[in-house]
CSV table of C-alpha atoms in Angstrom, one decimal:
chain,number,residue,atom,x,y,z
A,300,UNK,CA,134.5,98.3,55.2
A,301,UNK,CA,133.6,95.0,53.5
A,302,UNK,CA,133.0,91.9,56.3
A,303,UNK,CA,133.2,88.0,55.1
A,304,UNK,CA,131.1,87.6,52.1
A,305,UNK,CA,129.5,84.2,54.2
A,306,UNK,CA,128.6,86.8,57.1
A,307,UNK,CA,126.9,88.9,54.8
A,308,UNK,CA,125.0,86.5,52.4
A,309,UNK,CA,123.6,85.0,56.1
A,310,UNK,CA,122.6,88.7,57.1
A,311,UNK,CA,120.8,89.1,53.7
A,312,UNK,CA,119.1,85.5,53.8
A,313,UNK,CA,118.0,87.0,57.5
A,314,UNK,CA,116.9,90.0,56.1
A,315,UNK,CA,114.8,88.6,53.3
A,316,UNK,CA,113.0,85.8,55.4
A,317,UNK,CA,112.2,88.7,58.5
A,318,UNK,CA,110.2,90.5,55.7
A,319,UNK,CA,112.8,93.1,54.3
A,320,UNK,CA,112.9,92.9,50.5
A,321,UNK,CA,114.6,95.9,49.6
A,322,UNK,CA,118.6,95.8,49.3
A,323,UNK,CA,120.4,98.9,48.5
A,324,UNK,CA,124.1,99.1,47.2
A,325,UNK,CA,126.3,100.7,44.5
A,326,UNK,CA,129.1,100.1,42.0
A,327,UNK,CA,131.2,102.4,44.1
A,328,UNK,CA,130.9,100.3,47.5
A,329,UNK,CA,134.4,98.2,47.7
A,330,UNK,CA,134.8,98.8,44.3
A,331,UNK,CA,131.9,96.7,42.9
A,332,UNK,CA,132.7,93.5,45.5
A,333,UNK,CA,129.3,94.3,47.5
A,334,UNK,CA,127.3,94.0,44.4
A,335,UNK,CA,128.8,90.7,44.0
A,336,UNK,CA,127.9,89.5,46.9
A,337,UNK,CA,124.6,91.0,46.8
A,338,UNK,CA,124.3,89.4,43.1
A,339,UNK,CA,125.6,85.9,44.7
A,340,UNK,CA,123.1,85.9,48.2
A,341,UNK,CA,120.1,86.7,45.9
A,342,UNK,CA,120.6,84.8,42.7
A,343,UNK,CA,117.9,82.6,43.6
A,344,UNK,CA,115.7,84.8,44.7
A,345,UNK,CA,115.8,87.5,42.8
A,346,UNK,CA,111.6,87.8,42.9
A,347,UNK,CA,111.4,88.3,46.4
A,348,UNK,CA,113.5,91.3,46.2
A,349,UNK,CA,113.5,95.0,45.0
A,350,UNK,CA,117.3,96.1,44.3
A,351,UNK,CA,118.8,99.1,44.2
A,352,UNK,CA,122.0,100.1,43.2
A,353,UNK,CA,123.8,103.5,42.1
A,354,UNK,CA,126.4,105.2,40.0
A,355,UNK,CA,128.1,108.7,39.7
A,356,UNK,CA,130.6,108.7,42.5
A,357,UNK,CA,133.0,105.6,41.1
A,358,UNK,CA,136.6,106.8,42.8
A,359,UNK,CA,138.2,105.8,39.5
A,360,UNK,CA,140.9,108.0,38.5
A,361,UNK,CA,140.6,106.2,34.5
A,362,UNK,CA,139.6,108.9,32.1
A,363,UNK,CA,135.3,108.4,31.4
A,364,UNK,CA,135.3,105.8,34.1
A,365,UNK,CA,133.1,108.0,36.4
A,366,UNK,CA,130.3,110.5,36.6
A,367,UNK,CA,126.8,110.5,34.7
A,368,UNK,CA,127.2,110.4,30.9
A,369,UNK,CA,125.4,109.0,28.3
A,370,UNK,CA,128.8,107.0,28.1
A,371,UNK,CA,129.4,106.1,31.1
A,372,UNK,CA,125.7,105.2,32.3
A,373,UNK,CA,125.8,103.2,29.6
A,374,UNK,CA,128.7,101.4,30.9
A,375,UNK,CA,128.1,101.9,34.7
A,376,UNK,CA,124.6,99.9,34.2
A,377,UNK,CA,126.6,96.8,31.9
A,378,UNK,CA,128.9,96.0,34.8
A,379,UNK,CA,126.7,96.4,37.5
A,380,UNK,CA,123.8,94.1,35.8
A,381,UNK,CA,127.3,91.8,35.2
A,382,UNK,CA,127.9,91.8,39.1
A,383,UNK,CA,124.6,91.6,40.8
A,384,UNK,CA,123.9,88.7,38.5
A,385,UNK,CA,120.4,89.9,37.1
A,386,UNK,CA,118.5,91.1,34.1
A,387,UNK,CA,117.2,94.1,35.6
A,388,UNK,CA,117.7,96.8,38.0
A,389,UNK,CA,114.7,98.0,40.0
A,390,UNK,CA,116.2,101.1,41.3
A,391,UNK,CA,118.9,103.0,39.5
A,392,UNK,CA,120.3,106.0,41.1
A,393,UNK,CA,122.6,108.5,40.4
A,394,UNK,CA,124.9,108.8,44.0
A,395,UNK,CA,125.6,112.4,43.8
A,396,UNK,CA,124.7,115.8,42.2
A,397,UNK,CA,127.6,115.8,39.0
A,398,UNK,CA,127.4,119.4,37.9
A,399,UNK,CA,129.5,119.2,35.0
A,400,UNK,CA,126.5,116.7,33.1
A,401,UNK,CA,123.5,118.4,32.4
A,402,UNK,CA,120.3,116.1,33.6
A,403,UNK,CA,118.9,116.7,30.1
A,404,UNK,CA,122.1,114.1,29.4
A,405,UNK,CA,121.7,111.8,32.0
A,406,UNK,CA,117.8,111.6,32.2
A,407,UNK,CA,117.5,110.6,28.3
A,408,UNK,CA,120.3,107.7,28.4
A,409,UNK,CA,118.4,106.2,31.8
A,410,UNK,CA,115.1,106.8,30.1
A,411,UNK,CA,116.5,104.7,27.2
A,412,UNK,CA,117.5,102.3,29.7
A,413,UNK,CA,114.2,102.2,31.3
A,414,UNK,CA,112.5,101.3,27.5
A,415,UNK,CA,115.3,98.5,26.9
A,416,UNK,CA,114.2,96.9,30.1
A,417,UNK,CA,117.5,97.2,31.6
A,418,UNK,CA,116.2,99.2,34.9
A,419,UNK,CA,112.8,100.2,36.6
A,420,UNK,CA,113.2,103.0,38.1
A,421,UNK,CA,115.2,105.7,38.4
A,422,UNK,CA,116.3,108.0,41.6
A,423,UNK,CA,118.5,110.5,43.2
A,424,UNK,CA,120.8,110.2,46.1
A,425,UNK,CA,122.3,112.9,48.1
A,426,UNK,CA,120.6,116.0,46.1
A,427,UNK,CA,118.7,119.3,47.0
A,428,UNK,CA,115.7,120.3,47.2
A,429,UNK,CA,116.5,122.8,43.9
A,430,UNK,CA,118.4,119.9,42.4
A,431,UNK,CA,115.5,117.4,42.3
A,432,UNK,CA,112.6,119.9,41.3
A,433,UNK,CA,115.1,120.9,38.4
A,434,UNK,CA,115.0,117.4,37.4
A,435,UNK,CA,111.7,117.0,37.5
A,436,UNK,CA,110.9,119.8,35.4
A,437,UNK,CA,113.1,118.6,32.8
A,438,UNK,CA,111.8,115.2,32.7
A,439,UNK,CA,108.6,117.4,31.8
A,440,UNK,CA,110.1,119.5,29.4
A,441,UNK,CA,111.4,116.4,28.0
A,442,UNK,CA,108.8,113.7,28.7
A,443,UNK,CA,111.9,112.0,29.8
A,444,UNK,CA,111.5,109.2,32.9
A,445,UNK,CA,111.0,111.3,36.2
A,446,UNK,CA,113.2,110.5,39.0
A,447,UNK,CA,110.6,108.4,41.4
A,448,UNK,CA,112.7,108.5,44.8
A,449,UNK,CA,115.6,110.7,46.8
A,450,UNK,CA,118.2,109.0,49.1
A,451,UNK,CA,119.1,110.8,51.9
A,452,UNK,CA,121.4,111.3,55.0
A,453,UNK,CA,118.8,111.5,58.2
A,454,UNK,CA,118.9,110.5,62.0
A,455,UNK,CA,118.0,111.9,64.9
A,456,UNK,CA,121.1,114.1,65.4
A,457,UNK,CA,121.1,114.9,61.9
A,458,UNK,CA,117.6,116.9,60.9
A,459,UNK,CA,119.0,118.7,57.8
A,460,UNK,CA,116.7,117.5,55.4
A,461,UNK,CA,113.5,118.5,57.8
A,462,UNK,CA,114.4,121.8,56.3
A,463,UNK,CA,112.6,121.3,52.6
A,464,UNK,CA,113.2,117.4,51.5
A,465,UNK,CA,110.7,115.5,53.8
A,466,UNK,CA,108.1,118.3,52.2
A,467,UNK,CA,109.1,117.8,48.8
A,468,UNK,CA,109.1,114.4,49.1
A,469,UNK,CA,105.5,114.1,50.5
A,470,UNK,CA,104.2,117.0,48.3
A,471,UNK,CA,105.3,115.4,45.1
A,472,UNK,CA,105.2,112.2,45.8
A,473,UNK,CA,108.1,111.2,45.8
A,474,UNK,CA,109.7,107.9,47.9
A,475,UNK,CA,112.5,109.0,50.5
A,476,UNK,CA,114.9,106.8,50.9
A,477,UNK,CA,116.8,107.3,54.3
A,478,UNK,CA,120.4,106.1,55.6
A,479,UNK,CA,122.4,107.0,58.4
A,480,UNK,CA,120.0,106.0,61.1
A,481,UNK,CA,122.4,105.4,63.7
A,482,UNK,CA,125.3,108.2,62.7
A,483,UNK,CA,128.3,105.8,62.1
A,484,UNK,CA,127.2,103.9,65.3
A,485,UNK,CA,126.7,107.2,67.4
A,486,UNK,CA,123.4,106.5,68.4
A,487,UNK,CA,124.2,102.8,69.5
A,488,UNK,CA,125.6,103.9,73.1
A,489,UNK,CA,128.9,102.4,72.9
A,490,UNK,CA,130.9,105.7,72.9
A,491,UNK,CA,131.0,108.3,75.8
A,492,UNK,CA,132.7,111.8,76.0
A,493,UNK,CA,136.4,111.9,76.5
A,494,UNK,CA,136.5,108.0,76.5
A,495,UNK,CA,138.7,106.6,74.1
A,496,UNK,CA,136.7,104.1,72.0
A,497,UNK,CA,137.3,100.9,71.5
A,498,UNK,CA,140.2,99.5,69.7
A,499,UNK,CA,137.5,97.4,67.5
A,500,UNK,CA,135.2,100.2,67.3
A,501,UNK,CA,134.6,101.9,63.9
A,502,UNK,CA,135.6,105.2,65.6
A,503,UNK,CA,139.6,103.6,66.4
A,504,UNK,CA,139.4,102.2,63.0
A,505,UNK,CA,138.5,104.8,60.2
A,506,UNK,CA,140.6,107.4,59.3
A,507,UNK,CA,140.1,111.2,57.9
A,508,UNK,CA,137.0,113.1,58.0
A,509,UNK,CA,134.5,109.7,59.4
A,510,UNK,CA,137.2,109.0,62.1
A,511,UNK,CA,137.1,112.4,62.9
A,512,UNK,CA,133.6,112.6,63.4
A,513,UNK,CA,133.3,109.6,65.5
A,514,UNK,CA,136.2,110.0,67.7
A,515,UNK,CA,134.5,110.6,71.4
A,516,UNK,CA,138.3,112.2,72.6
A,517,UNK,CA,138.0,115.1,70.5
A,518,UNK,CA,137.0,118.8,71.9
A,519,UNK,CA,135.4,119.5,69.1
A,520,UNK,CA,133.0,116.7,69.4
A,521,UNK,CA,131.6,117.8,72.6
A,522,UNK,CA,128.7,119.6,71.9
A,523,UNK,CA,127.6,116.5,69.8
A,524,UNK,CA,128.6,114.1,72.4
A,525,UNK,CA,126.7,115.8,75.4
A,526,UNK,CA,123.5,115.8,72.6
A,527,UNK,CA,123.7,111.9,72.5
A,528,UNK,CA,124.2,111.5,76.2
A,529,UNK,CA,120.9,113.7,76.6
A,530,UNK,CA,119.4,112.2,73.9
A,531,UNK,CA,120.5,108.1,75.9
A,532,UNK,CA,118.8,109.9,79.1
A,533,UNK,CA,115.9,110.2,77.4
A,534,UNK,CA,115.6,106.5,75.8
A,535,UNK,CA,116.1,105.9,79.2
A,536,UNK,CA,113.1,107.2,80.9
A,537,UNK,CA,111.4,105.7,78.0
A,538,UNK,CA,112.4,102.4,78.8
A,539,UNK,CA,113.6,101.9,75.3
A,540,UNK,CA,117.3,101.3,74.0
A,541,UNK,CA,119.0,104.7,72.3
A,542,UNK,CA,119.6,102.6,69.0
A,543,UNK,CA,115.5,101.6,69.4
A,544,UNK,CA,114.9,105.2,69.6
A,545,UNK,CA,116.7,106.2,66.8
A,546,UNK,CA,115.4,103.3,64.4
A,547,UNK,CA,111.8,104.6,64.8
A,548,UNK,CA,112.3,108.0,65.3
A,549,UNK,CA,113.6,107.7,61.3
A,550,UNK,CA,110.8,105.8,60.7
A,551,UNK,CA,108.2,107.7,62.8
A,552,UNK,CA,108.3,110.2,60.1
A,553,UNK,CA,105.7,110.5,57.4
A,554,UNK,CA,107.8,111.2,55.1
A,555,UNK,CA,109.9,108.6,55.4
A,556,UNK,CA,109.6,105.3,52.9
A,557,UNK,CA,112.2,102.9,53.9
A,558,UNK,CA,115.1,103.3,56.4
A,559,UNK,CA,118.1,101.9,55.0
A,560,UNK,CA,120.1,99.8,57.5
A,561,UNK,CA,123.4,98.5,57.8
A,562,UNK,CA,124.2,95.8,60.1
A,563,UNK,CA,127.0,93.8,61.2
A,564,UNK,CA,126.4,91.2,63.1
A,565,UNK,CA,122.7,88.8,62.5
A,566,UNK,CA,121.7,90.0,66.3
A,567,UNK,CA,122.5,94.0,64.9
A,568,UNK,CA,120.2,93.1,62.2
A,569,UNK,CA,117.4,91.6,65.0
A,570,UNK,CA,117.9,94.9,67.0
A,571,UNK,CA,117.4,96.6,64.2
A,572,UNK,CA,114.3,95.0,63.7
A,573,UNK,CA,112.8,95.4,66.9
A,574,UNK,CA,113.3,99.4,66.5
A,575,UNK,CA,111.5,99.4,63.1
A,576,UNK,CA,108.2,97.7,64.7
A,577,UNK,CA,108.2,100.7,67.6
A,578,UNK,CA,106.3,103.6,67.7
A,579,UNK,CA,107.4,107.2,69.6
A,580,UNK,CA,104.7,108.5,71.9
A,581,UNK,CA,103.9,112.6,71.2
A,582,UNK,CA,106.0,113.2,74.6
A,583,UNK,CA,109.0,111.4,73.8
A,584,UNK,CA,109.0,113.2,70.5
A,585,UNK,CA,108.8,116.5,72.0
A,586,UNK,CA,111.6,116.0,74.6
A,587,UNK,CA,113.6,114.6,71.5
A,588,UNK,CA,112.4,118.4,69.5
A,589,UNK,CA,114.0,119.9,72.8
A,590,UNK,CA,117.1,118.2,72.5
A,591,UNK,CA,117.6,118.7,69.0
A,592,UNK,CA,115.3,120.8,67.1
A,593,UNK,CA,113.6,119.9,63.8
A,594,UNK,CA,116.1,120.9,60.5
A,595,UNK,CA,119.2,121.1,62.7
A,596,UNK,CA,122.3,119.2,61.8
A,597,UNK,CA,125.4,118.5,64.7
A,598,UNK,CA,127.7,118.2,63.4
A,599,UNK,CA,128.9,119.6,59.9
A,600,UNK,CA,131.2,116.7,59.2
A,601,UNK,CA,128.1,114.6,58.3
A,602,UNK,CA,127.5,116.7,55.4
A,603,UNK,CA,127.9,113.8,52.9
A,604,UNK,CA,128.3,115.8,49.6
A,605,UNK,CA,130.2,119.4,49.8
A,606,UNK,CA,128.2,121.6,47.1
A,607,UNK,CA,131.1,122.8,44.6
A,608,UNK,CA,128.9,126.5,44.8
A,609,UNK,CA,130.9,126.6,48.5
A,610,UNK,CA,134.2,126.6,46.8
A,611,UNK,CA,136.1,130.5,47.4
A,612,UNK,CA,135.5,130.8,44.1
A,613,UNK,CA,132.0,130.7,43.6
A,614,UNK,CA,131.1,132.9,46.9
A,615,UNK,CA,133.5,135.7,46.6
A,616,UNK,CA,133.5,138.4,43.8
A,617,UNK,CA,136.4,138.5,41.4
């Protein structure tokens, strides 16, 4: 959901003068409209800021207007330097695995990209561990551009990627990228087991597989539900807010570069804030590893990208 482009440019000014100066979009994201406005809110400040945008999971149904081609890269990058209203890209990543492109494809045309002074840098969102060490060896193989940084779903009720991507990231080097923090608004405390949420709520309002997952009526939600309440109890004896607690529990780990957030409202942005700048003692941490323990994931909804090797077809023999 896009809000009032004057809302957002005043969340991005707010953003930029608290300290934050890294903005993270993509083409895909209301079909090019929030790089727009991103473009607009920073056109005259375009130093103070490091931007990152993405490609490779456009919903366009137009024949070579999607995916990770030398083609369409080469296309993708165009309109997206058109919209954000710059030169230069800091951060260009590819949104999702896209099997049928070989990276030997995709890291040349962004390495030509990176010589013609068109981008910076170059990273991966929503990939495996295998994915991005097969990338990397390529770039090797190659001497191709390496990709420097890995965005990743990650919050407190969602540990998957404690399983091998916070190692690989801190054993290579390379900067993870984190969003999610707050699970669709889970982890703010507005929503309680069997309570219908509110009408204005993002739970009332999406639709399919997101409204599913946030919908506090459902049965099969309970087990995460009961989680967050036991998860709020322990903010609680804290003394600290459940949206606090997940903010820095995010950015409590090493591993961790930035935590991408995504706030409403200029006093969401200000909360946000305040859980950024707080630290987890070693005991809250622990009850927090007894609630939910390191590498597990809640609920399988939150699985952003659905491997294709899942498909009947690839796990059953012929």
């Amino acid at each position: 959901m896009l809000f009032p482009k004057e809302d957002s440019i005043q969340i991005i000014h707010q953003a930029l003068d608290a300290g934050i100066n890294l903005i993270d979009t993509s083409n895909r994201y209301a079909d090019g409209e929030s790089e727009r406005i991103i473009g607009q809110a920073i056109k005259n400040r375009r130093d103070d800021v490091i931007l990152a945008t993405k490609f490779g999971a456009e919903s366009s149904n137009k024949l070579n207007q999607s995916g990770a081609s030398r083609r369409w890269v080469r296309q993708a990058v165009e309109g997206s330097l058109k919209r954000l209203q710059t030169d230069y890209i800091d951060l260009y990543q590819l949104h999702q695995p896209v099997p049928e492109t070989s990276f030997e494809e995709t890291l040349s045309v962004l390495t030509d990209l990176v010589q013609e002074g068109k981008i910076r840098y170059i990273g991966t969102s929503n990939h495996q561990a295998w994915q991005l060490m097969e990338a990397q060896a390529v770039s090797d193989r190659h001497h191709f551009q390496r990709f420097i940084s890995e965005q990743s779903l990650y919050s407190i009720i969602n540990r998957s990627i404690e399983l091998d991507i916070t190692e690989l990231a801190q054993r290579y080097n390379l900067a993870l990228l984190t969003y999610g923090t707050l699970a669709g608004g889970l982890l703010t405390g507005k929503y309680r087991a069997g309570q219908a949420p509110d009408s204005h709520s993002r739970a009332a309002r999406l639709k399919g597989s997101v409204g599913l997952a946030l919908d506090p009526e459902l049965p099969q939600n309970k087990l995460k539900f009961d989680t967050i309440r036991q998860l709020q109890e322990a903010a609680n004896q804290a003394g600290i807010t459940l949206a606090h607690m997940a903010v820095a529990f995010v950015q409590n780990h090493p591993a961790v570069t930035p935590t991408i957030l995504g706030p409403r409202t200029p006093e969401q942005l200000s909360q946000f804030l305040d859980g950024m700048a707080l630290r987890l003692s070693p005991d809250l941490l622990d009850a927090i590893d007894t609630i939910v323990s390191p590498g597990i994931r809640i609920d399988e909804n939150e699985q952003i990208w659905k491997p294709e090797w899942l498909n009947p077809s690839r796990r059953r023999r012929a």
